[in-house]
Amino acid sequence: MTVPLPPESLVRQGRDLRVDLLRGIALWLIFVDHTPGNLLGWVTLRNLAFCDATEFFVLLAGYGAGLAYGGMAEREGWAIAAARVLGRVFTLYVSHIFLFVLLTAQVGFSAAALEQTTYLDELMLDPFANEPYRAMLEALLLRYQPAFLDILPMYIVMLALFAPALALVGRPGVLLLLSAALYVAARAFGLTLPSWTGSGWHFNPFAWQFLFVIGVVLARLPSELLGRRFPWRWWIAALVVVVLAGIAVALNLVWHAPALGFEPPALLADAFWRVDKTSLHPARLVSALMIVWLLVHLVPPTARWVGGRGAAPFVLMGQQGLAVFCAGIFLSFLGRLAIEASSGLPMQLAVNFAGLGALILVAAISAWYGRGGRRRTPASLPSATPPATA
């Protein structure tokens, strides 16, 4: 029995690989951003735009769900598609609980072995040390979410909301309007789900579902409309680049210039501090949509390099999103331990290259296992396969 390691031999064809590529890059950036002390994190999206990899993860998850489950609802009816969505919700829930137990054991053992109780505080695992049985119950109810374990609960709730919303997949305008109304209610009235600590969720699913639904609606648009090349698109692309560059400069002025002795205008700093992530501030929403629009129009579906050997590792990671995401959370803490032991350039390179290699390996094994361990030649690949939704 052999495992086909070359990623290009495991990539599912017959789909828009740009979506998988972007999702794979987003998953890698989540690993980078979740590794404290990682110098590569200085040049990820969170330091260049109002958004970060989480927005791309949610938007592309919605796009994948719109293609897979939206098409299923049209072909086989709402009940069957909704049942499949709820089945996926259960899979995500089990994955989240498994990851919770694994990360808790990993951090708890490291804190005890290295005598670093700050790990428990920083990752919000100290309640588990004080009230382990209550903490486990609250984790099962998704009311207790330590740091790094708050994305999957949000995604679980969004998919659960998407199950009844599938009835409106044929009326994207109505679906988008209702989603926007829920987003406004979440931001204006503080509508959220309760947590064990008494505050709301770190990622308010009632707000973030709007970005997910935008992805669903984009997936249901006719391909000729989505890929339409209007004459003045390059002028809009140039304007988007200028706006994004201006945001990047302003962000770095606010976040990093004070350390160099320069104080940015108080009005600018105050405005930037109000761009919250919890309820998806409109600036984060618009930034993510602008970047995705720019990438989609600069990289056509026919771009050969997207399906080439160089992009294959990230495409494969995007197609095996759930396994790669869980592995990335686990590996990010190992990366932290390594960087704390030695923060020099050799260790930085080792952590990032080893981390990326491990994520690619997880994606390859997941894809191989999903095919029953049998290697397929490109000629035997199906002409179309539904996209992964996590």
Short mmCIF file of C-alpha atoms in Angstrom, two decimals:
data_model
loop_
_atom_site.label_atom_id
_atom_site.label_comp_id
_atom_site.label_asym_id
_atom_site.label_seq_id
_atom_site.Cartn_x
_atom_site.Cartn_y
_atom_site.Cartn_z
CA MET A 1 0.00 0.00 0.00
CA THR A 2 1.49 3.34 -1.04
CA VAL A 3 0.35 6.89 -0.36
CA PRO A 4 0.56 9.15 -3.45
CA LEU A 5 2.42 12.12 -2.03
CA PRO A 6 2.57 14.43 -5.07
CA PRO A 7 -0.29 16.90 -4.36
CA GLU A 8 -1.17 17.33 -8.04
CA SER A 9 -2.11 13.63 -8.22
CA LEU A 10 -4.69 14.11 -5.46
CA VAL A 11 -6.33 17.37 -6.55
CA ARG A 12 -9.95 16.99 -7.60
CA GLN A 13 -10.53 18.48 -11.03
CA GLY A 14 -13.66 19.69 -12.80
CA ARG A 15 -14.14 22.75 -10.55
CA ASP A 16 -12.93 26.32 -10.14
CA LEU A 17 -9.54 25.68 -8.55
CA ARG A 18 -9.16 29.37 -7.72
CA VAL A 19 -11.61 28.87 -4.84
CA ASP A 20 -9.60 25.95 -3.46
CA LEU A 21 -6.35 27.89 -3.93
CA LEU A 22 -7.59 30.90 -1.97
CA ARG A 23 -9.00 28.70 0.75
CA GLY A 24 -5.72 26.81 1.04
CA ILE A 25 -3.78 30.05 1.36
CA ALA A 26 -6.27 31.27 3.99
CA LEU A 27 -5.80 28.08 6.02
CA TRP A 28 -2.03 28.48 5.89
CA LEU A 29 -2.32 32.12 7.01
CA ILE A 30 -4.52 31.04 9.93
CA PHE A 31 -1.68 28.77 11.04
CA VAL A 32 0.83 31.63 10.68
CA ASP A 33 -1.33 34.16 12.54
CA HIS A 34 -2.05 31.71 15.36
CA THR A 35 1.67 31.15 16.01
CA PRO A 36 2.82 33.87 18.45
CA GLY A 37 6.25 35.25 17.67
CA ASN A 38 6.08 34.21 14.03
CA LEU A 39 7.73 37.01 12.06
CA LEU A 40 5.85 35.97 8.92
CA GLY A 41 2.70 37.17 10.66
CA TRP A 42 3.90 40.74 10.14
CA VAL A 43 3.15 40.53 6.43
CA THR A 44 -0.14 38.61 6.51
CA LEU A 45 -3.48 40.23 5.75
CA ARG A 46 -4.15 41.38 9.31
CA ASN A 47 -1.31 43.92 8.92
CA LEU A 48 -2.25 44.94 5.39
CA ALA A 49 -6.06 45.21 5.42
CA PHE A 50 -9.01 45.46 7.78
CA CYS A 51 -9.68 41.75 7.23
CA ASP A 52 -7.64 38.60 7.72
CA ALA A 53 -7.76 34.94 6.69
CA THR A 54 -10.96 34.32 8.70
CA GLU A 55 -13.04 36.42 6.31
CA PHE A 56 -11.76 34.45 3.34
CA PHE A 57 -12.40 31.16 5.13
CA VAL A 58 -16.05 32.12 5.77
CA LEU A 59 -16.71 33.65 2.35
CA LEU A 60 -15.24 30.69 0.48
CA ALA A 61 -17.05 28.25 2.77
CA GLY A 62 -20.28 29.94 1.78
CA TYR A 63 -19.34 29.74 -1.88
CA GLY A 64 -18.61 26.03 -1.56
CA ALA A 65 -21.84 25.42 0.36
CA GLY A 66 -23.82 27.30 -2.28
CA LEU A 67 -22.42 25.11 -5.05
CA ALA A 68 -22.67 21.78 -3.22
CA TYR A 69 -25.87 22.07 -1.22
CA GLY A 70 -27.61 24.69 -3.35
CA GLY A 71 -27.30 22.47 -6.40
CA MET A 72 -28.44 19.47 -4.34
CA ALA A 73 -31.53 21.36 -3.18
CA GLU A 74 -32.47 22.13 -6.78
CA ARG A 75 -31.90 18.55 -7.94
CA GLU A 76 -33.15 16.49 -5.01
CA GLY A 77 -35.27 18.86 -2.96
CA TRP A 78 -34.87 20.93 0.16
CA ALA A 79 -35.31 18.10 2.70
CA ILE A 80 -32.45 15.98 1.36
CA ALA A 81 -30.09 18.94 1.02
CA ALA A 82 -30.96 20.21 4.50
CA ALA A 83 -30.35 16.76 5.94
CA ARG A 84 -26.91 16.69 4.30
CA VAL A 85 -26.13 20.12 5.75
CA LEU A 86 -27.13 18.96 9.24
CA GLY A 87 -24.96 15.89 8.76
CA ARG A 88 -22.06 18.21 8.00
CA VAL A 89 -22.91 20.21 11.12
CA PHE A 90 -22.56 17.05 13.19
CA THR A 91 -19.19 16.28 11.59
CA LEU A 92 -17.96 19.79 12.40
CA TYR A 93 -19.24 19.49 15.97
CA VAL A 94 -17.40 16.21 16.55
CA SER A 95 -14.25 17.70 15.01
CA HIS A 96 -14.50 20.73 17.27
CA ILE A 97 -14.87 18.65 20.44
CA PHE A 98 -11.97 16.43 19.41
CA LEU A 99 -9.83 19.50 18.75
CA PHE A 100 -10.89 21.00 22.07
CA VAL A 101 -9.75 17.90 23.98
CA LEU A 102 -6.51 17.66 21.98
CA LEU A 103 -5.56 21.32 22.42
CA THR A 104 -6.47 21.31 26.10
CA ALA A 105 -4.25 18.28 26.71
CA GLN A 106 -1.45 19.79 24.61
CA VAL A 107 -1.48 23.18 26.34
CA GLY A 108 -2.09 21.75 29.83
CA PHE A 109 0.81 19.31 29.55
CA SER A 110 3.12 22.01 28.16
CA ALA A 111 2.14 24.45 30.91
CA ALA A 112 2.90 21.86 33.60
CA ALA A 113 6.10 20.54 32.02
CA LEU A 114 7.55 24.00 31.31
CA GLU A 115 6.03 25.66 34.38
CA GLN A 116 4.33 28.24 32.18
CA THR A 117 0.88 28.86 33.62
CA THR A 118 0.61 31.88 31.32
CA TYR A 119 -0.27 29.45 28.53
CA LEU A 120 -3.53 28.66 30.30
CA ASP A 121 -4.33 32.34 30.80
CA GLU A 122 -3.50 33.42 27.26
CA LEU A 123 -5.49 30.62 25.64
CA MET A 124 -8.33 31.07 28.15
CA LEU A 125 -7.95 27.53 29.46
CA ASP A 126 -7.70 28.56 33.13
CA PRO A 127 -11.46 27.89 33.69
CA PHE A 128 -10.79 24.31 32.63
CA ALA A 129 -8.10 24.05 35.31
CA ASN A 130 -10.42 25.47 37.98
CA GLU A 131 -13.72 23.77 37.02
CA PRO A 132 -12.89 20.92 34.63
CA TYR A 133 -16.29 19.20 34.70
CA ARG A 134 -18.25 22.43 34.23
CA ALA A 135 -15.83 23.55 31.53
CA MET A 136 -16.30 20.29 29.62
CA LEU A 137 -20.09 20.63 29.82
CA GLU A 138 -19.93 24.24 28.62
CA ALA A 139 -17.59 23.21 25.80
CA LEU A 140 -20.08 20.55 24.70
CA LEU A 141 -22.76 23.27 24.65
CA LEU A 142 -20.39 25.54 22.66
CA ARG A 143 -20.70 28.15 25.41
CA TYR A 144 -17.02 27.83 26.37
CA GLN A 145 -14.60 28.62 23.57
CA PRO A 146 -10.91 28.96 24.42
CA ALA A 147 -8.70 31.02 22.14
CA PHE A 148 -8.24 29.51 18.65
CA LEU A 149 -11.33 27.33 19.24
CA ASP A 150 -13.93 29.91 18.31
CA ILE A 151 -14.00 29.63 14.50
CA LEU A 152 -15.57 26.17 14.19
CA PRO A 153 -18.47 26.96 16.60
CA MET A 154 -19.28 30.01 14.49
CA TYR A 155 -19.19 27.85 11.35
CA ILE A 156 -21.39 25.21 13.00
CA VAL A 157 -24.09 27.76 13.78
CA MET A 158 -23.86 29.34 10.32
CA LEU A 159 -24.36 25.96 8.65
CA ALA A 160 -27.24 25.15 11.00
CA LEU A 161 -28.88 28.42 9.95
CA PHE A 162 -28.16 27.59 6.32
CA ALA A 163 -30.20 24.35 6.50
CA PRO A 164 -33.61 26.11 6.62
CA ALA A 165 -32.29 28.93 4.43
CA LEU A 166 -31.75 26.40 1.62
CA ALA A 167 -35.47 26.81 0.88
CA LEU A 168 -34.60 30.28 -0.44
CA VAL A 169 -31.55 29.30 -2.49
CA GLY A 170 -33.60 29.77 -5.66
CA ARG A 171 -34.44 33.32 -4.56
CA PRO A 172 -31.00 34.77 -3.84
CA GLY A 173 -32.30 38.33 -3.53
CA VAL A 174 -34.65 37.42 -0.69
CA LEU A 175 -31.99 35.28 0.98
CA LEU A 176 -29.47 38.12 0.84
CA LEU A 177 -32.00 40.65 2.17
CA LEU A 178 -32.94 38.49 5.17
CA SER A 179 -29.28 37.81 5.87
CA ALA A 180 -28.49 41.53 5.75
CA ALA A 181 -31.35 42.24 8.16
CA LEU A 182 -29.95 39.70 10.63
CA TYR A 183 -26.48 41.25 10.24
CA VAL A 184 -27.83 44.72 10.99
CA ALA A 185 -29.74 43.40 14.02
CA ALA A 186 -26.59 41.70 15.33
CA ARG A 187 -24.59 44.91 15.07
CA ALA A 188 -27.26 47.41 16.09
CA PHE A 189 -28.88 45.52 18.97
CA GLY A 190 -26.07 43.23 20.10
CA LEU A 191 -27.90 40.08 19.02
CA THR A 192 -25.58 37.17 19.75
CA LEU A 193 -25.35 33.81 21.52
CA PRO A 194 -24.48 33.63 25.23
CA SER A 195 -21.18 32.33 26.49
CA TRP A 196 -20.16 30.80 29.81
CA THR A 197 -18.41 34.00 30.87
CA GLY A 198 -21.54 36.08 30.34
CA SER A 199 -20.30 37.92 27.27
CA GLY A 200 -21.19 37.00 23.73
CA TRP A 201 -19.26 34.79 21.32
CA HIS A 202 -15.94 36.08 20.05
CA PHE A 203 -17.23 35.48 16.51
CA ASN A 204 -20.90 36.49 16.48
CA PRO A 205 -22.48 33.97 14.06
CA PHE A 206 -25.51 36.22 13.48
CA ALA A 207 -23.17 38.84 12.01
CA TRP A 208 -20.70 36.58 10.22
CA GLN A 209 -23.48 34.65 8.49
CA PHE A 210 -23.88 37.65 6.16
CA LEU A 211 -20.46 37.04 4.65
CA PHE A 212 -21.25 33.33 4.39
CA VAL A 213 -24.54 34.07 2.58
CA ILE A 214 -22.79 36.46 0.21
CA GLY A 215 -20.59 33.52 -0.76
CA VAL A 216 -23.69 31.34 -1.24
CA VAL A 217 -25.32 33.94 -3.48
CA LEU A 218 -22.15 34.38 -5.54
CA ALA A 219 -22.07 30.62 -6.08
CA ARG A 220 -25.64 30.65 -7.38
CA LEU A 221 -25.04 33.44 -9.92
CA PRO A 222 -24.80 32.33 -13.56
CA SER A 223 -21.19 31.63 -14.51
CA GLU A 224 -21.37 34.00 -17.47
CA LEU A 225 -22.43 36.81 -15.14
CA LEU A 226 -19.82 36.01 -12.50
CA GLY A 227 -17.02 35.89 -15.03
CA ARG A 228 -18.17 38.86 -17.08
CA ARG A 229 -15.35 41.08 -18.33
CA PHE A 230 -16.65 44.64 -18.58
CA PRO A 231 -14.53 47.23 -20.44
CA TRP A 232 -13.65 49.44 -17.46
CA ARG A 233 -12.78 46.67 -15.02
CA TRP A 234 -9.08 47.64 -15.05
CA TRP A 235 -9.92 51.14 -13.85
CA ILE A 236 -11.90 49.68 -10.95
CA ALA A 237 -9.06 47.23 -10.24
CA ALA A 238 -6.57 50.11 -10.13
CA LEU A 239 -8.85 52.05 -7.77
CA VAL A 240 -9.19 49.00 -5.50
CA VAL A 241 -5.41 48.59 -5.41
CA VAL A 242 -4.97 52.26 -4.44
CA VAL A 243 -7.61 51.99 -1.69
CA LEU A 244 -6.09 48.79 -0.30
CA ALA A 245 -2.60 50.30 -0.37
CA GLY A 246 -3.88 53.35 1.50
CA ILE A 247 -5.49 51.12 4.12
CA ALA A 248 -2.25 49.17 4.54
CA VAL A 249 -0.24 52.34 5.09
CA ALA A 250 -2.78 53.77 7.52
CA LEU A 251 -2.99 50.50 9.47
CA ASN A 252 0.75 50.31 9.94
CA LEU A 253 0.83 53.95 11.02
CA VAL A 254 -1.73 53.24 13.72
CA TRP A 255 -0.40 49.87 14.91
CA HIS A 256 3.37 50.20 14.55
CA ALA A 257 4.37 53.86 14.13
CA PRO A 258 4.07 54.71 17.87
CA ALA A 259 6.90 52.24 18.60
CA LEU A 260 9.06 54.32 16.26
CA GLY A 261 8.20 57.60 17.98
CA PHE A 262 5.47 58.75 15.60
CA GLU A 263 1.98 59.28 16.95
CA PRO A 264 -0.78 58.98 14.31
CA PRO A 265 -3.74 61.38 14.41
CA ALA A 266 -6.00 60.53 17.35
CA LEU A 267 -9.08 60.61 15.13
CA LEU A 268 -7.59 58.03 12.78
CA ALA A 269 -6.48 55.76 15.61
CA ASP A 270 -9.89 55.97 17.28
CA ALA A 271 -11.66 55.11 14.03
CA PHE A 272 -9.43 52.08 13.46
CA TRP A 273 -9.92 50.78 17.00
CA ARG A 274 -13.67 50.73 16.32
CA VAL A 275 -13.25 48.24 13.47
CA ASP A 276 -14.30 45.24 15.51
CA LYS A 277 -13.92 41.63 14.46
CA THR A 278 -16.55 40.11 16.73
CA SER A 279 -19.55 41.42 14.80
CA LEU A 280 -17.78 41.81 11.45
CA HIS A 281 -17.43 45.58 11.11
CA PRO A 282 -18.52 46.80 7.65
CA ALA A 283 -14.94 47.88 6.94
CA ARG A 284 -13.77 44.27 7.35
CA LEU A 285 -16.62 43.03 5.19
CA VAL A 286 -15.90 45.50 2.39
CA SER A 287 -12.14 44.89 2.56
CA ALA A 288 -12.59 41.14 2.13
CA LEU A 289 -14.99 41.58 -0.78
CA MET A 290 -12.65 44.03 -2.52
CA ILE A 291 -9.68 41.69 -2.24
CA VAL A 292 -11.68 38.71 -3.51
CA TRP A 293 -13.08 40.75 -6.40
CA LEU A 294 -9.59 41.91 -7.31
CA LEU A 295 -8.15 38.38 -7.24
CA VAL A 296 -11.03 36.91 -9.24
CA HIS A 297 -10.66 39.52 -11.98
CA LEU A 298 -6.87 39.39 -12.10
CA VAL A 299 -6.74 35.58 -12.19
CA PRO A 300 -9.10 34.14 -14.83
CA PRO A 301 -10.53 30.62 -14.47
CA THR A 302 -8.40 29.55 -17.43
CA ALA A 303 -5.11 30.51 -15.73
CA ARG A 304 -2.95 27.41 -16.24
CA TRP A 305 -0.72 28.04 -13.24
CA VAL A 306 -3.68 27.60 -10.85
CA GLY A 307 -3.86 23.96 -11.88
CA GLY A 308 -0.09 23.57 -12.05
CA ARG A 309 2.36 21.85 -9.77
CA GLY A 310 3.33 24.99 -7.86
CA ALA A 311 -0.22 25.82 -6.77
CA ALA A 312 -1.26 22.18 -6.19
CA PRO A 313 -0.26 22.03 -2.49
CA PHE A 314 -2.46 25.01 -1.60
CA VAL A 315 -5.28 23.80 -3.85
CA LEU A 316 -5.17 20.43 -2.10
CA MET A 317 -5.18 22.10 1.32
CA GLY A 318 -8.25 24.08 0.29
CA GLN A 319 -10.04 20.93 -0.81
CA GLN A 320 -9.33 19.25 2.55
CA GLY A 321 -10.24 22.27 4.64
CA LEU A 322 -11.51 20.71 7.86
CA ALA A 323 -8.55 18.38 8.40
CA VAL A 324 -6.06 21.12 7.52
CA PHE A 325 -7.73 23.66 9.80
CA CYS A 326 -7.69 21.33 12.82
CA ALA A 327 -4.07 20.35 12.14
CA GLY A 328 -3.11 24.02 11.80
CA ILE A 329 -4.52 24.89 15.23
CA PHE A 330 -2.63 22.01 16.84
CA LEU A 331 0.62 22.78 15.00
CA SER A 332 0.49 26.51 15.75
CA PHE A 333 1.03 25.85 19.47
CA LEU A 334 3.95 23.55 18.69
CA GLY A 335 5.35 26.35 16.55
CA ARG A 336 4.99 28.72 19.47
CA LEU A 337 6.97 26.40 21.73
CA ALA A 338 9.71 26.12 19.11
CA ILE A 339 9.97 29.89 18.59
CA GLU A 340 10.04 30.51 22.34
CA ALA A 341 12.97 28.10 22.58
CA SER A 342 14.82 29.94 19.80
CA SER A 343 13.43 32.94 17.95
CA GLY A 344 16.27 33.30 15.45
CA LEU A 345 15.90 33.19 11.69
CA PRO A 346 16.78 29.46 11.35
CA MET A 347 13.98 28.52 13.76
CA GLN A 348 11.56 30.93 12.08
CA LEU A 349 12.25 29.29 8.73
CA ALA A 350 12.03 25.82 10.24
CA VAL A 351 8.67 26.50 11.89
CA ASN A 352 7.10 27.98 8.78
CA PHE A 353 8.44 25.45 6.31
CA ALA A 354 7.79 22.49 8.61
CA GLY A 355 4.33 23.79 9.41
CA LEU A 356 3.44 24.25 5.76
CA GLY A 357 4.86 20.83 4.91
CA ALA A 358 2.85 19.20 7.70
CA LEU A 359 -0.37 20.87 6.51
CA ILE A 360 0.26 19.67 2.95
CA LEU A 361 0.92 16.16 4.26
CA VAL A 362 -2.33 16.21 6.28
CA ALA A 363 -4.21 17.34 3.17
CA ALA A 364 -2.59 14.61 1.06
CA ILE A 365 -3.40 11.87 3.57
CA SER A 366 -6.96 13.16 3.96
CA ALA A 367 -7.48 13.20 0.19
CA TRP A 368 -5.92 9.77 -0.23
CA TYR A 369 -8.02 8.33 2.58
CA GLY A 370 -11.16 9.89 1.10
CA ARG A 371 -10.50 7.95 -2.07
CA GLY A 372 -10.19 4.69 -0.18
CA GLY A 373 -6.38 4.68 -0.45
CA ARG A 374 -6.49 4.14 -4.19
CA ARG A 375 -4.48 6.32 -6.51
CA ARG A 376 -6.33 7.64 -9.51
CA THR A 377 -4.86 8.79 -12.74
CA PRO A 378 -6.03 12.13 -14.14
CA ALA A 379 -7.94 10.34 -16.89
CA SER A 380 -10.09 8.54 -14.34
CA LEU A 381 -11.08 11.64 -12.43
CA PRO A 382 -14.76 12.56 -12.57
CA SER A 383 -15.67 15.52 -14.73
CA ALA A 384 -17.22 17.41 -11.84
CA THR A 385 -17.20 16.99 -8.08
CA PRO A 386 -18.96 19.03 -5.42
CA PRO A 387 -16.62 21.37 -3.56
CA ALA A 388 -15.54 20.85 0.00
CA THR A 389 -17.48 23.08 2.39
CA ALA A 390 -15.05 23.38 5.25
#
